[in-house]
PDB file of C-alpha atoms in Angstrom:
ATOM      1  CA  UNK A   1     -31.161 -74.150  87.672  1.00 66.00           C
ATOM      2  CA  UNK A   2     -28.732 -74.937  90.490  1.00 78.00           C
ATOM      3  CA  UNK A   3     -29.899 -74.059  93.745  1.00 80.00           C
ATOM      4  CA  UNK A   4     -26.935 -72.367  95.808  1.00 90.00           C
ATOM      5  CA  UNK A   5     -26.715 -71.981  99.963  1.00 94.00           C
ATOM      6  CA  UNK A   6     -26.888 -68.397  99.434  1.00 95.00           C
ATOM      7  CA  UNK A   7     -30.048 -68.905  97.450  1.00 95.00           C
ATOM      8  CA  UNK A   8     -31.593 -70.585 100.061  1.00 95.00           C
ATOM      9  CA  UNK A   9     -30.603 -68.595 102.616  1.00 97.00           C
ATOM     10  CA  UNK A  10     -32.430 -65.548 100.708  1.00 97.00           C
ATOM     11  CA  UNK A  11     -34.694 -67.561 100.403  1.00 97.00           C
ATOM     12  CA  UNK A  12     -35.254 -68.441 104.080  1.00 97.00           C
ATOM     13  CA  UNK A  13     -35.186 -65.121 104.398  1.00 98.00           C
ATOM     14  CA  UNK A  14     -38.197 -64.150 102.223  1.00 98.00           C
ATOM     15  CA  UNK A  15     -39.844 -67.227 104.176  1.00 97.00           C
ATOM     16  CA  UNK A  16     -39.263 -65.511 107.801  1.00 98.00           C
ATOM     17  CA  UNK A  17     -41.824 -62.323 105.863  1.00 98.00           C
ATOM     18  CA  UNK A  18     -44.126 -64.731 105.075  1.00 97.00           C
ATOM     19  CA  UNK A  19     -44.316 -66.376 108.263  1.00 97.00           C
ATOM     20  CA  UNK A  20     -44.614 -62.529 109.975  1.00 98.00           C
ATOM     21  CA  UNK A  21     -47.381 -61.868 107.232  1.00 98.00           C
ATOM     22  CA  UNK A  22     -49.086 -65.130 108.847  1.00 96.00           C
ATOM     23  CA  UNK A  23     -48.462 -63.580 111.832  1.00 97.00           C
ATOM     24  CA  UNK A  24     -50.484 -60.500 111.005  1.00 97.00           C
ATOM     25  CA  UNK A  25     -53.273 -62.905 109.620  1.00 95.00           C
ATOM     26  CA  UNK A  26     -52.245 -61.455 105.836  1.00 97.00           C
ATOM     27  CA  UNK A  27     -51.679 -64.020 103.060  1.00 93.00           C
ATOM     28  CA  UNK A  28     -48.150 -65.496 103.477  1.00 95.00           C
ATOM     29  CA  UNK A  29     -46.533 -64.243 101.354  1.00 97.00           C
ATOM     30  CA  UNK A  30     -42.705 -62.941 101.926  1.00 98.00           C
ATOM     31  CA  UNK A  31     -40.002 -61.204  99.029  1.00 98.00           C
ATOM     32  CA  UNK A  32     -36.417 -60.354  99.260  1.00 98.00           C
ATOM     33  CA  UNK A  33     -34.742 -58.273  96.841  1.00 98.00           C
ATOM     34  CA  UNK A  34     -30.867 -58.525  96.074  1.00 98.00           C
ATOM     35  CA  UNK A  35     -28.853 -56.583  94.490  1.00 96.00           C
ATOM     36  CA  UNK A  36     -25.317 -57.837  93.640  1.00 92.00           C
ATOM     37  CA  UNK A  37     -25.619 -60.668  96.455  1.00 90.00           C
ATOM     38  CA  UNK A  38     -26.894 -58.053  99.329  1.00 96.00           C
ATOM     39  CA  UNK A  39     -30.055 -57.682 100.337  1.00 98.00           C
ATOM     40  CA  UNK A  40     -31.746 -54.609  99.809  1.00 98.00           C
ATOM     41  CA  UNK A  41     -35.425 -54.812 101.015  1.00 98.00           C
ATOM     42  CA  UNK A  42     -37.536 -57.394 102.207  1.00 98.00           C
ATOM     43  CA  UNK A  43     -41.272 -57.330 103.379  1.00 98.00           C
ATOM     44  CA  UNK A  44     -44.396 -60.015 103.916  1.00 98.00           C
ATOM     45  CA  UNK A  45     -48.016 -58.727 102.637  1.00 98.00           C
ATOM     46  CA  UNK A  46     -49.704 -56.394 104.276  1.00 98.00           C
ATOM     47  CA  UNK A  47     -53.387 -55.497 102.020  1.00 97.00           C
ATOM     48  CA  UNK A  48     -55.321 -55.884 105.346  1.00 97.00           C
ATOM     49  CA  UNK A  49     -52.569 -53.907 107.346  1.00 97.00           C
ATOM     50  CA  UNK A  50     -52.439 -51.245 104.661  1.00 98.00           C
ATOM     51  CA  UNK A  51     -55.957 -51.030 103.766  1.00 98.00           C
ATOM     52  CA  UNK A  52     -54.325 -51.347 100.048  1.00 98.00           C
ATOM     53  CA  UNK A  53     -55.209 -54.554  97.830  1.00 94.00           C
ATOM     54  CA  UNK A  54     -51.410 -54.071  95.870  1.00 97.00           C
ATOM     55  CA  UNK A  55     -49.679 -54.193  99.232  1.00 98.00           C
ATOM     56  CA  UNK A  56     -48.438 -57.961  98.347  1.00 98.00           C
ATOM     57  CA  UNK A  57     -44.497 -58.227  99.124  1.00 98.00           C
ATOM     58  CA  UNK A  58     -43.096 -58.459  95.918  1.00 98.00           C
ATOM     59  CA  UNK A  59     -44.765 -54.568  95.293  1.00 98.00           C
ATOM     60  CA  UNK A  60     -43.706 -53.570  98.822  1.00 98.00           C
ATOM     61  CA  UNK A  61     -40.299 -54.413  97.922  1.00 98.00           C
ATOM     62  CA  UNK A  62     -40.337 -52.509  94.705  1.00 98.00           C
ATOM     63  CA  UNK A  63     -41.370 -49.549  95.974  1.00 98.00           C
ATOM     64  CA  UNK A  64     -38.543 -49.436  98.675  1.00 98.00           C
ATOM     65  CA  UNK A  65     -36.127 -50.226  96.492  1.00 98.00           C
ATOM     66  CA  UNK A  66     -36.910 -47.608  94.432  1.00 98.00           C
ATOM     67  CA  UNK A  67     -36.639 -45.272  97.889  1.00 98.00           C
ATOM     68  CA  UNK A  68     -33.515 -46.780  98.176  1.00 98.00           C
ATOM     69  CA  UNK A  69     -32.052 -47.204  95.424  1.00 97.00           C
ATOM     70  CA  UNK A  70     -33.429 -44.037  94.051  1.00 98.00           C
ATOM     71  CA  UNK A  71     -34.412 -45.366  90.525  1.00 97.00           C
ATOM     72  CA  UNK A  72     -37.468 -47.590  89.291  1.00 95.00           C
ATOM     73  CA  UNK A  73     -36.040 -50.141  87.450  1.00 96.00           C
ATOM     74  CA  UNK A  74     -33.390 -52.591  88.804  1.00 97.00           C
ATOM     75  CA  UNK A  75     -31.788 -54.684  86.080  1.00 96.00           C
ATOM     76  CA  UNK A  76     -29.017 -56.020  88.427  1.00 96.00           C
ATOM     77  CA  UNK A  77     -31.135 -57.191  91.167  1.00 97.00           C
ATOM     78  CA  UNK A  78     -32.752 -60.468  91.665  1.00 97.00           C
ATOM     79  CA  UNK A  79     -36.237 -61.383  93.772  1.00 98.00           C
ATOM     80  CA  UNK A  80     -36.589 -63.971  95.868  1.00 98.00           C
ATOM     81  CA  UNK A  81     -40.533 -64.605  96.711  1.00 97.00           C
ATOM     82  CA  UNK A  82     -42.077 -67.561  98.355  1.00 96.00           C
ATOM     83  CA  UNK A  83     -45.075 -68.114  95.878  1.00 93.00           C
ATOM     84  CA  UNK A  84     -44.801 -67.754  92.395  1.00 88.00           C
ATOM     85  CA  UNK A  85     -46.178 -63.705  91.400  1.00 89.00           C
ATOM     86  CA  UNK A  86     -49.804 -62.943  90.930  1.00 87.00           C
ATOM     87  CA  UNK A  87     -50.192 -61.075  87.824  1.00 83.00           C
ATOM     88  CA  UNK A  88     -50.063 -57.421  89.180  1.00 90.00           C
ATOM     89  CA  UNK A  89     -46.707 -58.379  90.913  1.00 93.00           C
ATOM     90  CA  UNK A  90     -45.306 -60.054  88.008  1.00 90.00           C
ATOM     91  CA  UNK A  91     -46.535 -57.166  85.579  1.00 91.00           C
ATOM     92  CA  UNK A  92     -44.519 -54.955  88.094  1.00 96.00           C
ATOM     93  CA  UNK A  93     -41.398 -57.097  87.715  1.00 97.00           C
ATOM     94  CA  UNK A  94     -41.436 -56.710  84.382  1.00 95.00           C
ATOM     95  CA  UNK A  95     -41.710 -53.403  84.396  1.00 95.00           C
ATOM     96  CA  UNK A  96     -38.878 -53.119  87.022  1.00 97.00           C
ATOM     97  CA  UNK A  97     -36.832 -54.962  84.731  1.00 95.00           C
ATOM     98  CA  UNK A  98     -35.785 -57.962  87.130  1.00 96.00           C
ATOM     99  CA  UNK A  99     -34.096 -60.169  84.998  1.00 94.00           C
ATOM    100  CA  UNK A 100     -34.367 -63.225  87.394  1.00 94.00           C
ATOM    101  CA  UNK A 101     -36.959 -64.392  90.480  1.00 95.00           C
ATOM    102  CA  UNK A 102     -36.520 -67.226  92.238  1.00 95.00           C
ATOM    103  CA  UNK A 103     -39.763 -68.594  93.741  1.00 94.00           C
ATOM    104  CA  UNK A 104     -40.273 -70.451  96.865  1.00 94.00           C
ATOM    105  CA  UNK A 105     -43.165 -72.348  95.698  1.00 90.00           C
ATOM    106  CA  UNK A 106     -44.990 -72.364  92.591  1.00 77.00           C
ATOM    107  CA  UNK A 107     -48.574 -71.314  92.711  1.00 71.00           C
ATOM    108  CA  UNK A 108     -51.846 -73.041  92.374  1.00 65.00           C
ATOM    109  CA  UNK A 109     -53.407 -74.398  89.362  1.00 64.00           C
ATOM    110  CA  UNK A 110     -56.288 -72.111  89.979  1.00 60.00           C
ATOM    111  CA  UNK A 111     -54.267 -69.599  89.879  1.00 61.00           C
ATOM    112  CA  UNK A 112     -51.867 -70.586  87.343  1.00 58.00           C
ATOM    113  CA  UNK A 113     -54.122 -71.539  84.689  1.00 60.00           C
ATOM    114  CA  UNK A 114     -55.675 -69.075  84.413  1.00 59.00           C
ATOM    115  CA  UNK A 115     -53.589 -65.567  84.992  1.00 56.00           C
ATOM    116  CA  UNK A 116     -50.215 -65.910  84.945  1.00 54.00           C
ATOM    117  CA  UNK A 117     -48.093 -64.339  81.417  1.00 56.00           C
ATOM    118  CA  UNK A 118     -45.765 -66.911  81.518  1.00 56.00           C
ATOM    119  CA  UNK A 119     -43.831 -66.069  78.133  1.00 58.00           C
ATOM    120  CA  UNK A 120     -41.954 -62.786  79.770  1.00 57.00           C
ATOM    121  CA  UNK A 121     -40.717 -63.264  82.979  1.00 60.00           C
ATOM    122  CA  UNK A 122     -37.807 -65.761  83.706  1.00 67.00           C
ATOM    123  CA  UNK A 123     -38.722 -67.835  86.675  1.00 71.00           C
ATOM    124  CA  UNK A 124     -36.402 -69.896  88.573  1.00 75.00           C
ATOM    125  CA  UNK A 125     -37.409 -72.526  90.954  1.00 82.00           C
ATOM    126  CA  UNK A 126     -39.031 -74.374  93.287  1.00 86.00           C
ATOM    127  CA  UNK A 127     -36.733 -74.193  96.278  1.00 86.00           C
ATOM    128  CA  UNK A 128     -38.117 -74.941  99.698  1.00 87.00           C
ATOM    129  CA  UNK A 129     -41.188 -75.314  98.066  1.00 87.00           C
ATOM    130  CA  UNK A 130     -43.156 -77.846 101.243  1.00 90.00           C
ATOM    131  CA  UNK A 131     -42.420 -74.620 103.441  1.00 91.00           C
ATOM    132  CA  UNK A 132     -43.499 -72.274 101.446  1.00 88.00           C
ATOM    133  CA  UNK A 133     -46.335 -74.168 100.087  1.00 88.00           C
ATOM    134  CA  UNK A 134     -47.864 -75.638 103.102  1.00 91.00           C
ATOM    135  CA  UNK A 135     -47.761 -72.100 104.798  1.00 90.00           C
ATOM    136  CA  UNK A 136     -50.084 -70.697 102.126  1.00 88.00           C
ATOM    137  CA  UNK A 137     -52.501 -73.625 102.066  1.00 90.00           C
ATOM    138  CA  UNK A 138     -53.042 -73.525 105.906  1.00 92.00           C
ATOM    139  CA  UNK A 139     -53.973 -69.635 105.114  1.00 90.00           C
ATOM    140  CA  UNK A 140     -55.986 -70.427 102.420  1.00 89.00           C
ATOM    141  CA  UNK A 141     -58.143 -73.124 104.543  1.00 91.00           C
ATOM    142  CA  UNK A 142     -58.414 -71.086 107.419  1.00 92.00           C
ATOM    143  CA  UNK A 143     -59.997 -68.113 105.255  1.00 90.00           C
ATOM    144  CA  UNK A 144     -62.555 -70.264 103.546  1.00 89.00           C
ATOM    145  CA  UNK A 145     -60.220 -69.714 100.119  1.00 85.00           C
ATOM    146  CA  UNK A 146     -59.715 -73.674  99.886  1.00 85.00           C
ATOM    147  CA  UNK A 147     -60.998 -73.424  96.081  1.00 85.00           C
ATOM    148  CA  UNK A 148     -57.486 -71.618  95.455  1.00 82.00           C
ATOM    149  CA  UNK A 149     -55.326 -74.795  96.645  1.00 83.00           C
ATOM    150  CA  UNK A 150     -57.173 -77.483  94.757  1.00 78.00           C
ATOM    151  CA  UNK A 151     -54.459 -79.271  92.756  1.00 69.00           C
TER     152      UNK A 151
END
């Protein structure tokens, strides 16, 4: 895939979330969803915020695009998310029926290896994956989850 400049500035977008997640001491983790070009919703995590363990972006932005959009399945949007989906988010995509995400970062071999479905969902990327990257690994170092960024 051929990165664009508007892909990375949606991109740099979904970045800015993660860095406010960071902010908020949450798991960096930021999403952008597009529809036709145009940004819909964005968000960063917010499970400690929330109280609620499926408040990761990608689901944050689901559920306000469905507000907004008033429909639950978007089939002509694309996602933008810094860190390649955990399986709940990625089972949500599906079911959204996103045809395309574009990932900031791929995730960790921890993680990876062992959870991801990786026959269903198209996934597009790296871009900007130091930022992106290196954001989560300082979280995951300075909350004693260092086990998650082994390579």
């Amino acid at each position: 895939m051929e990165v664009s400049k508007k892909d990375l500035k949606l991109m740099a977008e979904a970045f800015k979330e993660a860095l406010k997640a960071a902010d908020r001491k949450e798991c960096p983790v930021g999403a952008v969803l597009t529809c036709q070009g145009k940004i819909i919703t964005q968000a960063g995590n917010r499970e400690i915020e929330l109280f609620d363990p499926t408040a990761h972006a990608e689901m944050l932005v689901l559920r306000e695009a469905g507000k907004i959009l008033k429909k639950h399945t978007f089939p002509d949007c694309t996602l933008y998310t810094t860190l390649w989906p955990c399986p709940m988010c990625e089972n949500a995509i599906i079911q959204a029926k996103i045809p395309k995400v574009i990932i900031g970062a791929r995730s960790f071999d921890y993680i990876y290896k062992t959870t991801f479905n990786t026959l269903k969902l198209k996934k597009f990327g790296p871009i900007m994956e130091n930022k992106c990257k290196n954001i989560f690994v300082k979280w995951a170092k300075e909350t004693g989850r260092e086990f998650i960024v082994k390579e």
